[in-house]
Short mmCIF file of C-alpha atoms and ligand atoms in Angstrom, two decimals:
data_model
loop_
_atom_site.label_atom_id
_atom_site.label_comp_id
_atom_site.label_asym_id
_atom_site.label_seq_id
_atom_site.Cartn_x
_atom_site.Cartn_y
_atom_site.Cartn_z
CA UNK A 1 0.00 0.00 0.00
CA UNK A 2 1.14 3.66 -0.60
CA UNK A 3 0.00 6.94 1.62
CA UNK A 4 0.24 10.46 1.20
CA UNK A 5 2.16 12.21 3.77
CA UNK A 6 2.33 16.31 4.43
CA UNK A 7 5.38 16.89 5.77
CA UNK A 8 6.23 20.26 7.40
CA UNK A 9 9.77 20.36 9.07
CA UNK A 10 8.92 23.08 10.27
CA UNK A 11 11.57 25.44 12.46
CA UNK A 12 14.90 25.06 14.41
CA UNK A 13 15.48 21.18 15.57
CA UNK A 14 11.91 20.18 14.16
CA UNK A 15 13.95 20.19 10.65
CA UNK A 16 16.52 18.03 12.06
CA UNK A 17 15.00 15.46 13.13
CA UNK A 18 12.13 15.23 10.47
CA UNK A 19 14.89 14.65 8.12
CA UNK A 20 17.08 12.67 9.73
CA UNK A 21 13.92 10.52 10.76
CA UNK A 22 12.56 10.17 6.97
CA UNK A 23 14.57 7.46 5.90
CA UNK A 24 14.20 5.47 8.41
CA UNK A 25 10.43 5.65 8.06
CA UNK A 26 10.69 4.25 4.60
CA UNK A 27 13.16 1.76 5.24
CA UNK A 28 11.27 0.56 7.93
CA UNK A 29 7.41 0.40 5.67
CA UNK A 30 9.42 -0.93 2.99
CA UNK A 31 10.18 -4.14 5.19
CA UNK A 32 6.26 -4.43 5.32
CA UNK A 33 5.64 -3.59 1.74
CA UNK A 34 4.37 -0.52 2.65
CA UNK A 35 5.65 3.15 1.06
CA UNK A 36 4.75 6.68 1.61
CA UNK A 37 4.44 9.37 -0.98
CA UNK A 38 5.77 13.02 0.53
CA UNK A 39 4.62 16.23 -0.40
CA UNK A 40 6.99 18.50 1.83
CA UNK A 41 6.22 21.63 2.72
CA UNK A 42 8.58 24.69 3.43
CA UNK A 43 5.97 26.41 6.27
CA UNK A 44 7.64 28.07 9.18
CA UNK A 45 9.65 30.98 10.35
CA UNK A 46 12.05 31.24 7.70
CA UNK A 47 9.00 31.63 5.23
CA UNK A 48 7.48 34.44 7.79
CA UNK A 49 10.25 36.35 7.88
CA UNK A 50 10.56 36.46 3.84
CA UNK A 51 6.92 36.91 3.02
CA UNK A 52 5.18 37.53 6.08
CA UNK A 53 3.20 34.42 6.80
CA UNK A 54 4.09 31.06 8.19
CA UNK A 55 1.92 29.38 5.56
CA UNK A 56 -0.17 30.12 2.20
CA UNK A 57 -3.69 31.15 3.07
CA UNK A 58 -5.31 28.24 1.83
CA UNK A 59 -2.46 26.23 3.63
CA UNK A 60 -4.89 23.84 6.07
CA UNK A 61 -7.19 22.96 3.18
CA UNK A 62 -3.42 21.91 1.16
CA UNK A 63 -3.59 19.67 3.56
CA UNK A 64 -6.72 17.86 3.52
CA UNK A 65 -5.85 14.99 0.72
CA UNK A 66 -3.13 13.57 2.48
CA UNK A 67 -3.58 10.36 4.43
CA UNK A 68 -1.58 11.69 7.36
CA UNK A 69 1.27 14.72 8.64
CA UNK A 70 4.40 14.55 9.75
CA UNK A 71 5.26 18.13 11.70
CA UNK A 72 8.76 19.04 13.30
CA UNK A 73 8.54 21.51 15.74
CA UNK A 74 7.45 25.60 15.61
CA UNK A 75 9.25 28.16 17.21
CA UNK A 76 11.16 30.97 16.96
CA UNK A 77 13.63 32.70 18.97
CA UNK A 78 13.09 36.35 16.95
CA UNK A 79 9.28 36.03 16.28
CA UNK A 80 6.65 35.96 18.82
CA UNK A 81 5.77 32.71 19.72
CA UNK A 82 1.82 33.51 19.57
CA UNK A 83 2.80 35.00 16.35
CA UNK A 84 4.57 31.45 14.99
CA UNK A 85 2.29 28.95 16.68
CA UNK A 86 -1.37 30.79 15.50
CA UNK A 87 -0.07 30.93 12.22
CA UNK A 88 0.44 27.48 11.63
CA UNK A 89 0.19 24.48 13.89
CA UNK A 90 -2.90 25.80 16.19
CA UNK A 91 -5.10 26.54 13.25
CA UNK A 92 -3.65 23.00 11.58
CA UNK A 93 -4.77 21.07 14.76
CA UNK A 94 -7.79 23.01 15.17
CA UNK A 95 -9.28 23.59 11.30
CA UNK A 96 -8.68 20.03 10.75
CA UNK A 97 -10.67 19.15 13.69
CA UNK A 98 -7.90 17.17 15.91
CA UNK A 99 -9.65 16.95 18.60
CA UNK A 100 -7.97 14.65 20.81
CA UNK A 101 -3.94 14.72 21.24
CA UNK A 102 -2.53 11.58 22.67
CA UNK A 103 0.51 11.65 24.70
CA UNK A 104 2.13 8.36 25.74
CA UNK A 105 4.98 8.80 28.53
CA UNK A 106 6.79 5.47 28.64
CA UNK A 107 10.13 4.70 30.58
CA UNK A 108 11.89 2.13 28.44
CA UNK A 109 14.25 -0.28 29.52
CA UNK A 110 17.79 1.35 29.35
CA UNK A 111 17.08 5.12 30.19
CA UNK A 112 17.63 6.48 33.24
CA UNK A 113 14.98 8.57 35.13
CA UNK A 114 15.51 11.87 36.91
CA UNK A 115 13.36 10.03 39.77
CA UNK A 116 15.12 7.73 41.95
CA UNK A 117 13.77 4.48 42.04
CA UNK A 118 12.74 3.94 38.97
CA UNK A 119 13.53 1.26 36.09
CA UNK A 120 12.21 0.18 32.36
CA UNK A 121 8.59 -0.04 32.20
CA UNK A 122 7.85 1.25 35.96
CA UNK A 123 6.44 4.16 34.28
CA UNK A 124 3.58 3.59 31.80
CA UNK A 125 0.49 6.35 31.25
CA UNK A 126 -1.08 7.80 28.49
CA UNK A 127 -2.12 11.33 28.43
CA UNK A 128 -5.45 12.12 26.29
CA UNK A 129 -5.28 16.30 26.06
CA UNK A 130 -8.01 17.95 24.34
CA UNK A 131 -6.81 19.47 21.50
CA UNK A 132 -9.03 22.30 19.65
CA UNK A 133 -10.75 24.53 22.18
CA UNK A 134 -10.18 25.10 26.44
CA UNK A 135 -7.67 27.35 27.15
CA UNK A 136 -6.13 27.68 23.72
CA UNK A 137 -9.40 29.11 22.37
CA UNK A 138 -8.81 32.30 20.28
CA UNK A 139 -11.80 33.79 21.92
CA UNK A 140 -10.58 37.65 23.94
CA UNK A 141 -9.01 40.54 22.78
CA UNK A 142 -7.25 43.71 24.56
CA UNK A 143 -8.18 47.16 24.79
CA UNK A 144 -6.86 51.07 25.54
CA UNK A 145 -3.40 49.55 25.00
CA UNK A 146 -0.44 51.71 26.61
CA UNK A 147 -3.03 53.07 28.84
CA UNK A 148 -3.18 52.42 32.80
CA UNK A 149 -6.46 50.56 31.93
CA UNK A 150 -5.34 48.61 29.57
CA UNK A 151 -6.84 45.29 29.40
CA UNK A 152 -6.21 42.04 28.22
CA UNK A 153 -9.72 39.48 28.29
CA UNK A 154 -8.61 35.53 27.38
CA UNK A 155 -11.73 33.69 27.34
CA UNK A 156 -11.64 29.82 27.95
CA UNK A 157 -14.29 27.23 25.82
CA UNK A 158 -15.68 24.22 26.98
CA UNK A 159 -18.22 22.71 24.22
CA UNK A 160 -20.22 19.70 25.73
CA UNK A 161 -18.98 17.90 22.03
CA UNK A 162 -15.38 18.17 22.75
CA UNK A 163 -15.14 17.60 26.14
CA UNK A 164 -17.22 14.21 25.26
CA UNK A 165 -15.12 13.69 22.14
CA UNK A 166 -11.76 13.46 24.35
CA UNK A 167 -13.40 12.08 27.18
CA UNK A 168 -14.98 9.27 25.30
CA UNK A 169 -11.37 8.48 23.38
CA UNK A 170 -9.93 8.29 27.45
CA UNK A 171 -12.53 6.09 28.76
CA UNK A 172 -11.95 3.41 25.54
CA UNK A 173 -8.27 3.43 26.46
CA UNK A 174 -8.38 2.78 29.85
CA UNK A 175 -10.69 -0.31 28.56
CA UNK A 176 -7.87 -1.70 26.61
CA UNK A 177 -5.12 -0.57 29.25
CA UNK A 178 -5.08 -1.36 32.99
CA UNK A 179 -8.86 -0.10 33.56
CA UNK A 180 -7.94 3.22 35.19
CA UNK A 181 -8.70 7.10 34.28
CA UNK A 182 -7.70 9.98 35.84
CA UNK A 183 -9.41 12.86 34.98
CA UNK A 184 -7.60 16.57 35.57
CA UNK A 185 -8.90 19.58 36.29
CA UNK A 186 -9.34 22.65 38.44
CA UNK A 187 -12.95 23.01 39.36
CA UNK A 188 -11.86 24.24 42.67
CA UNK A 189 -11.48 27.44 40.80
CA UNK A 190 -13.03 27.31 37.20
CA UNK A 191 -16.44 26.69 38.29
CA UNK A 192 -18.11 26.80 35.16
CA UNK A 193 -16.33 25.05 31.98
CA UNK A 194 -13.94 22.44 34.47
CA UNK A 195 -17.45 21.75 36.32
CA UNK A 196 -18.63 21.13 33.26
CA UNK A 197 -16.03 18.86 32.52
CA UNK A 198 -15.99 16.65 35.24
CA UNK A 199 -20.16 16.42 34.31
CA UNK A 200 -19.38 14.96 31.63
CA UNK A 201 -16.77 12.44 32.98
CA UNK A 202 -19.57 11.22 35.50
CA UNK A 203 -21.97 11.10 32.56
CA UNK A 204 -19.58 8.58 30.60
CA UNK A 205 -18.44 7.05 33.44
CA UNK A 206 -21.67 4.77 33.76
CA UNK A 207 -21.15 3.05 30.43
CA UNK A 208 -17.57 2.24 31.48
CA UNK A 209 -18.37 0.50 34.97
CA UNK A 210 -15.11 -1.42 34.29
CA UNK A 211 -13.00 1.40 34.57
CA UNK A 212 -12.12 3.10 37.93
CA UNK A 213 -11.98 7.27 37.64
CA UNK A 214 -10.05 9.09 40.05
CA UNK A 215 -10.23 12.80 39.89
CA UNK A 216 -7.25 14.97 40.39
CA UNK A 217 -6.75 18.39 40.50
CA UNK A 218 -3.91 19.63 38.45
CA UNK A 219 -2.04 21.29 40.97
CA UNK A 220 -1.71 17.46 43.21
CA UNK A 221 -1.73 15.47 39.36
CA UNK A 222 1.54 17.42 38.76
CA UNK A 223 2.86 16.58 41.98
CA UNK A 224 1.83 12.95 41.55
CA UNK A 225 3.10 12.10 38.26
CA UNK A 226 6.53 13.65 40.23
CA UNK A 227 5.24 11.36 42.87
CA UNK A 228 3.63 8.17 41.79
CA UNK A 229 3.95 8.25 38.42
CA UNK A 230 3.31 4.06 38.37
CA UNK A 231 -0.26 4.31 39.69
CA UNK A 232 -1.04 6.45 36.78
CA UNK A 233 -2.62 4.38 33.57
CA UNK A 234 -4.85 7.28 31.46
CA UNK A 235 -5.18 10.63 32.38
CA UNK A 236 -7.37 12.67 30.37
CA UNK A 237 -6.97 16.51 30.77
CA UNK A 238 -7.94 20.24 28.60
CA UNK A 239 -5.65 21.91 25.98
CA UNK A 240 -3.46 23.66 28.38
CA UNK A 241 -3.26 21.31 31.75
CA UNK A 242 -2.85 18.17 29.03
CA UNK A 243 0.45 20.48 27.20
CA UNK A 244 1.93 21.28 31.17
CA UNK A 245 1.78 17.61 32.27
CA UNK A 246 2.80 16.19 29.21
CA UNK A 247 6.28 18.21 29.47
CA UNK A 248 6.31 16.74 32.86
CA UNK A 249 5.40 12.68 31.73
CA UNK A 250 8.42 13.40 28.88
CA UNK A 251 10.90 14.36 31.62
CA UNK A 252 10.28 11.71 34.06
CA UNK A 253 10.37 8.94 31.31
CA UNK A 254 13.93 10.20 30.51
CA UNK A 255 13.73 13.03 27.90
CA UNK A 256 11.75 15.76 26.02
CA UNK A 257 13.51 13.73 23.14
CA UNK A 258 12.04 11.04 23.46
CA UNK A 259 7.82 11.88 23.31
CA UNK A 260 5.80 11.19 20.82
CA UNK A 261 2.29 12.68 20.13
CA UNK A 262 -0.83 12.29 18.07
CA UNK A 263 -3.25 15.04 17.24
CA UNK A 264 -6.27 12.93 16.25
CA UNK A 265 -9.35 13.83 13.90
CA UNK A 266 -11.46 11.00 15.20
CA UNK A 267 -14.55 12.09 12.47
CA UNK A 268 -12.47 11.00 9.53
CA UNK A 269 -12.96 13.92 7.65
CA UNK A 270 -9.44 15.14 7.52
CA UNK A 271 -6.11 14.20 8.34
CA UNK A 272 -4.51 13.48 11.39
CA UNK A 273 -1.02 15.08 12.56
CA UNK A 274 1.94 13.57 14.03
CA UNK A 275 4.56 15.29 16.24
CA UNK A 276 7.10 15.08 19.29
CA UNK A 277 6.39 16.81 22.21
CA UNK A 278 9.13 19.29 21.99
CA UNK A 279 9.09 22.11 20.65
CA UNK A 280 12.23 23.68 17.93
CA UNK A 281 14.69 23.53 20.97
CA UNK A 282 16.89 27.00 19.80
CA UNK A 283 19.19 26.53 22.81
CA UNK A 284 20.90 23.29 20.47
CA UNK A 285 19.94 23.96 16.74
CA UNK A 286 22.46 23.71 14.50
CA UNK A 287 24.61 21.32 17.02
CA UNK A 288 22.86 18.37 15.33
CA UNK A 289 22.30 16.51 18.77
CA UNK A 290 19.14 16.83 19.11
CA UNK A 291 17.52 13.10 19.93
CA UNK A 292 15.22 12.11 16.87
CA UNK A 293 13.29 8.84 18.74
CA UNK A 294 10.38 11.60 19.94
CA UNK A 295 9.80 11.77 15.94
CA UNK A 296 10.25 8.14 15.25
CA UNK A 297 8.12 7.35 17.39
CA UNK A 298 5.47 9.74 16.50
CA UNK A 299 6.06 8.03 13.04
CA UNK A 300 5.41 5.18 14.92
CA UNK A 301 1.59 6.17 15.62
CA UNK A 302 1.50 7.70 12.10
CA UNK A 303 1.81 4.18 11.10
CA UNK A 304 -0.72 2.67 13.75
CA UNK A 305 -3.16 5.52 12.61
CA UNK A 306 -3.18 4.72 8.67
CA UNK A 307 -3.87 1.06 9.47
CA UNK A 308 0.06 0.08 9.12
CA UNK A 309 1.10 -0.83 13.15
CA UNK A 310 3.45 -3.56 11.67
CA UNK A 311 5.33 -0.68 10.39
CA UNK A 312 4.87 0.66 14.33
CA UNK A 313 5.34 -2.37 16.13
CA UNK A 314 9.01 -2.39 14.03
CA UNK A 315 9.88 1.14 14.62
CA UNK A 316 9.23 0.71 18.48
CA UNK A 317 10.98 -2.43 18.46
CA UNK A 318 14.09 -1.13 16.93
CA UNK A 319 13.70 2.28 19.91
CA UNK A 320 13.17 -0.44 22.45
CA UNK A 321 16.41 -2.42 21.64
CA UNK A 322 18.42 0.27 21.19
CA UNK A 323 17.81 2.13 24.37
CA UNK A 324 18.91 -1.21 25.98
CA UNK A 325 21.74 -1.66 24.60
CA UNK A 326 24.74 0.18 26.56
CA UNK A 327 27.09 0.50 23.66
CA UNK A 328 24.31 2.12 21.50
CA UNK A 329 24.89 5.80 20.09
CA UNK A 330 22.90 8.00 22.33
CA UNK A 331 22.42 11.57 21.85
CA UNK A 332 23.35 13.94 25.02
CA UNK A 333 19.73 14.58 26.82
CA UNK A 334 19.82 10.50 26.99
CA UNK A 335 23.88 11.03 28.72
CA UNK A 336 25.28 10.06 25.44
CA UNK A 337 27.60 11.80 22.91
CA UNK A 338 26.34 11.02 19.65
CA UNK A 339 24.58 12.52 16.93
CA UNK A 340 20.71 12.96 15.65
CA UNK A 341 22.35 10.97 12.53
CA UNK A 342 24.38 8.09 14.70
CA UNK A 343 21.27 7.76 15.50
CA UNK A 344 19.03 7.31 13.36
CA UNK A 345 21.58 5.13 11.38
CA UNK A 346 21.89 2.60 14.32
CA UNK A 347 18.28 2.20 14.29
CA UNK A 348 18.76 1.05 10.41
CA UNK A 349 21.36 -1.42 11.58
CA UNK A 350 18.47 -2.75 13.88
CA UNK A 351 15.73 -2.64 11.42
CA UNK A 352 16.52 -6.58 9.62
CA UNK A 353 14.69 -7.99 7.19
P1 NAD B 401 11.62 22.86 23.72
O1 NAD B 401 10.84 21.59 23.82
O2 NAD B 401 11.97 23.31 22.37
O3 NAD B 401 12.97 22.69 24.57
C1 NAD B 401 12.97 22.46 25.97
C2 NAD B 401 14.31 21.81 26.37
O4 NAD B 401 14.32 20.46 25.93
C3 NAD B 401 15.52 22.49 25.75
O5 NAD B 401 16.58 22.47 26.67
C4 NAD B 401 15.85 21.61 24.57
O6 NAD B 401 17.20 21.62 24.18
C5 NAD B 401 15.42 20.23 25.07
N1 NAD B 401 14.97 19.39 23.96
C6 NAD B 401 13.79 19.48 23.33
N2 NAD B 401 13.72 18.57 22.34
C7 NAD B 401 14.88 17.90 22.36
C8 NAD B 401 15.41 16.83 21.57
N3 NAD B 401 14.71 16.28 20.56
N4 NAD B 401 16.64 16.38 21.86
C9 NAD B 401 17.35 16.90 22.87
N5 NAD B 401 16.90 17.90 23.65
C10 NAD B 401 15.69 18.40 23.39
O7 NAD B 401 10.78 23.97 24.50
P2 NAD B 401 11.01 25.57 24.63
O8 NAD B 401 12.45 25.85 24.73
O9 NAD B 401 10.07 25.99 25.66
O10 NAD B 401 10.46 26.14 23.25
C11 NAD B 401 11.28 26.47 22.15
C12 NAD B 401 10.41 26.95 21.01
O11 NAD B 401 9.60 25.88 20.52
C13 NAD B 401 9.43 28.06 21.38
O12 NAD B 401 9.34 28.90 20.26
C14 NAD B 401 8.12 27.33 21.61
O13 NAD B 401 6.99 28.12 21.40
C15 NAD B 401 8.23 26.23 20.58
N6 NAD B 401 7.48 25.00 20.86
C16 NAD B 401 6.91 24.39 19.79
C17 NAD B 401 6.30 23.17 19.95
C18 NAD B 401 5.73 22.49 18.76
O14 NAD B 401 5.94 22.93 17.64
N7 NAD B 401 5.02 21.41 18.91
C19 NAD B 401 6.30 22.56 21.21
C20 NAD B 401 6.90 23.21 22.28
C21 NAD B 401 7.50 24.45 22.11
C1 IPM B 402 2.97 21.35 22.42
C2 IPM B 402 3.39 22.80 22.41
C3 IPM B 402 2.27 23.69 21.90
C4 IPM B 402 1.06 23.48 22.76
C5 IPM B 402 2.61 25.19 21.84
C6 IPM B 402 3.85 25.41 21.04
C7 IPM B 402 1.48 26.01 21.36
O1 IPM B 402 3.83 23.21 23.67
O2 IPM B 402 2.62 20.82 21.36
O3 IPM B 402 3.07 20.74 23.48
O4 IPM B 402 1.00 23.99 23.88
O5 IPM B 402 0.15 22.80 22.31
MN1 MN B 403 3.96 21.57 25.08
#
């Protein structure tokens, strides 16, 4: 079978490791008779600060064909980041209706955790963000700027369709996983939308009497993935708590290089979009260390998502193996000294027939 893939580098390290990841994809869909068509796409800072934009105008709906998109990273250092991000991947991720971004925060055998204590596979959770409204709504505006009075108004959304959308996509996972949900909010304090929220999590949780909800606020969930990350199996969460703990669930399973994520349009009508966590990392551009297994990975679910998780199950086989081998190249957030390309190559060694 052949796909159509969007891919969008994007800026700083996101171009990196989306190119040093490519091959590797292939390689690895050719072992399963699989291969991907590209249509790349130059979108990003360095087009902003040439033509003014980040993308064409009728960029999202360029889109739309493809079977699936590979992004980089956004970002940077001498353009606003609200300026970058709203004028391409928050309008991609919302315009094509991703609704639900899934995080997984695995430690794998072989990496070392900033938290004492633990070892491969002691950490295992899945993050379910929503992905299109909450907090990152573009609803507010600001007035009588350079005033005294000036104001600023940033309005958060909570849609009873969303909330359900992401909720619903939790509760199925915890089904399939170890049967527990922990759903994230702050309705101590945001006493309509989060209220809303958790509504709707009692609502749903009747049709899933096999899975027990426990219901953290995100102040103690942050300080209990820090704490007892083990007892944590699906964790569902809005736009902006799901982004803060997901930073977290990359760090304590080793890296910010190392997580994936899946911005999912779960009505079929468009695309989905794959990316790491991380964003385009200016502090090491250029150095070419940057660790590309957050991108495999999310190449990884790219495959799962277009029907292809033989394709996956290989690419996570060959991370897997070579995280637990010592004498592997690792790049320098792992405590290695090798390059994005050692890298990447190493994993080709690993790939076999
Ligand atoms: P960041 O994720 O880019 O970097 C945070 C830290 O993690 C840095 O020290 C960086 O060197 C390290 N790191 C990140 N990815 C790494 C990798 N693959 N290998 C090794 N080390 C890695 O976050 P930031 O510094 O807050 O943001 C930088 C820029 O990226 C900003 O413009 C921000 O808005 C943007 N951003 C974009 C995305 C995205 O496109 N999805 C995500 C996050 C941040
Ligand atoms: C992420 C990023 C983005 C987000 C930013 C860059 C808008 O941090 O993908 O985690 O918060 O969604
Ligand atoms: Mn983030």
């Amino acid at each position: 079978m052949s796909y159509e893939i969007a891919l969008i580098p994007g800026d700083g390290i996101g171009q990196t490791v989306v190119d040093a990841s490519r091959p590797l994809l292939d390689a690895a869909a050719d072992r399963e008779d699989v291969s991907l068509e590209y249509t790349e796409f130059d979108w990003g800072s360095e087009r902003y600060l040439e033509q003014g934009a980040m993308m064409p105008d009728d960029g999202v709906d360029q889109l739309r064909g493809h079977d699936a998109i590979l992004l980089g990273a956004v970002g940077h250092p001498e353009i606003p980041d609200h300026v970058t991000l709203r004028g391409l991947m928050l309008p991609i991720r919302k315009r094509l209706n991703q609704q639900i971004c899934k995080r997984p925060s695995f430690l794998y055998e072989g990496v070392e955790s900033p938290l004492r204590g633990y070892a491969g596979g002691d950490i295992d959770l899945v993050v379910f963000r929503e992905n299109t409204e909450g907090e990152y709504a573009d609803v507010g505006g600001r007035e009588h700027q350079g005033f005294d009075h000036e104001l600023a108004v940033q309005s958060a959304v909570f849609t009873r369709e969303g909330t359900e959308t992401v909720v619903r996509a939790a509760f199925e996972a915890a089904k399939e996983r170890d049967g527990k949900l922990t759903n994230v909010t702050k309705s101590n304090a945001q006493a309509y939308g989060m209220v809303l929220w958790d509504e709707v999590v009692e609502e749903l949780s009747e049709e899933y009497p096999s899975v027990e909800v426990e219901r953290l606020l995100v102040d103690a969930a942050a300080m209990d993935f820090i704490r007892r990350p083990e007892t944590f199996d699906v964790v569902v969460a809005s736009n902006l708590f799901g982004d803060i703990l997901t930073d977290v669930g990359a760090i304590i399973a080793g890296s910010m290089g190392l997580a994936p994520s899946a911005n999912l349009c779960v009505d079929g009508d468009a695309p989905s979009m794959f990316e790491p966590v991380h964003g385009s990392a200016p502090d090491i551009v250029g150095e070419g260390i940057a660790n590309p297994l957050a991108t495999v990975l999310s190449g990884a679910m790219l495959f799962d998502d277009i029907g292809e998780s033989a394709v996956g199950d290989r690419l996570r086989r060959v991370v897997r193996t070579q995280l637990a081998d010592p004498d592997a190249p690792r790049t320098p957030d792992l405590g290695g000294d090798s390059g994005t390309e050692a890298v990447v190559a190493d994993l080709r060694n690993r790939l076999g027939e």
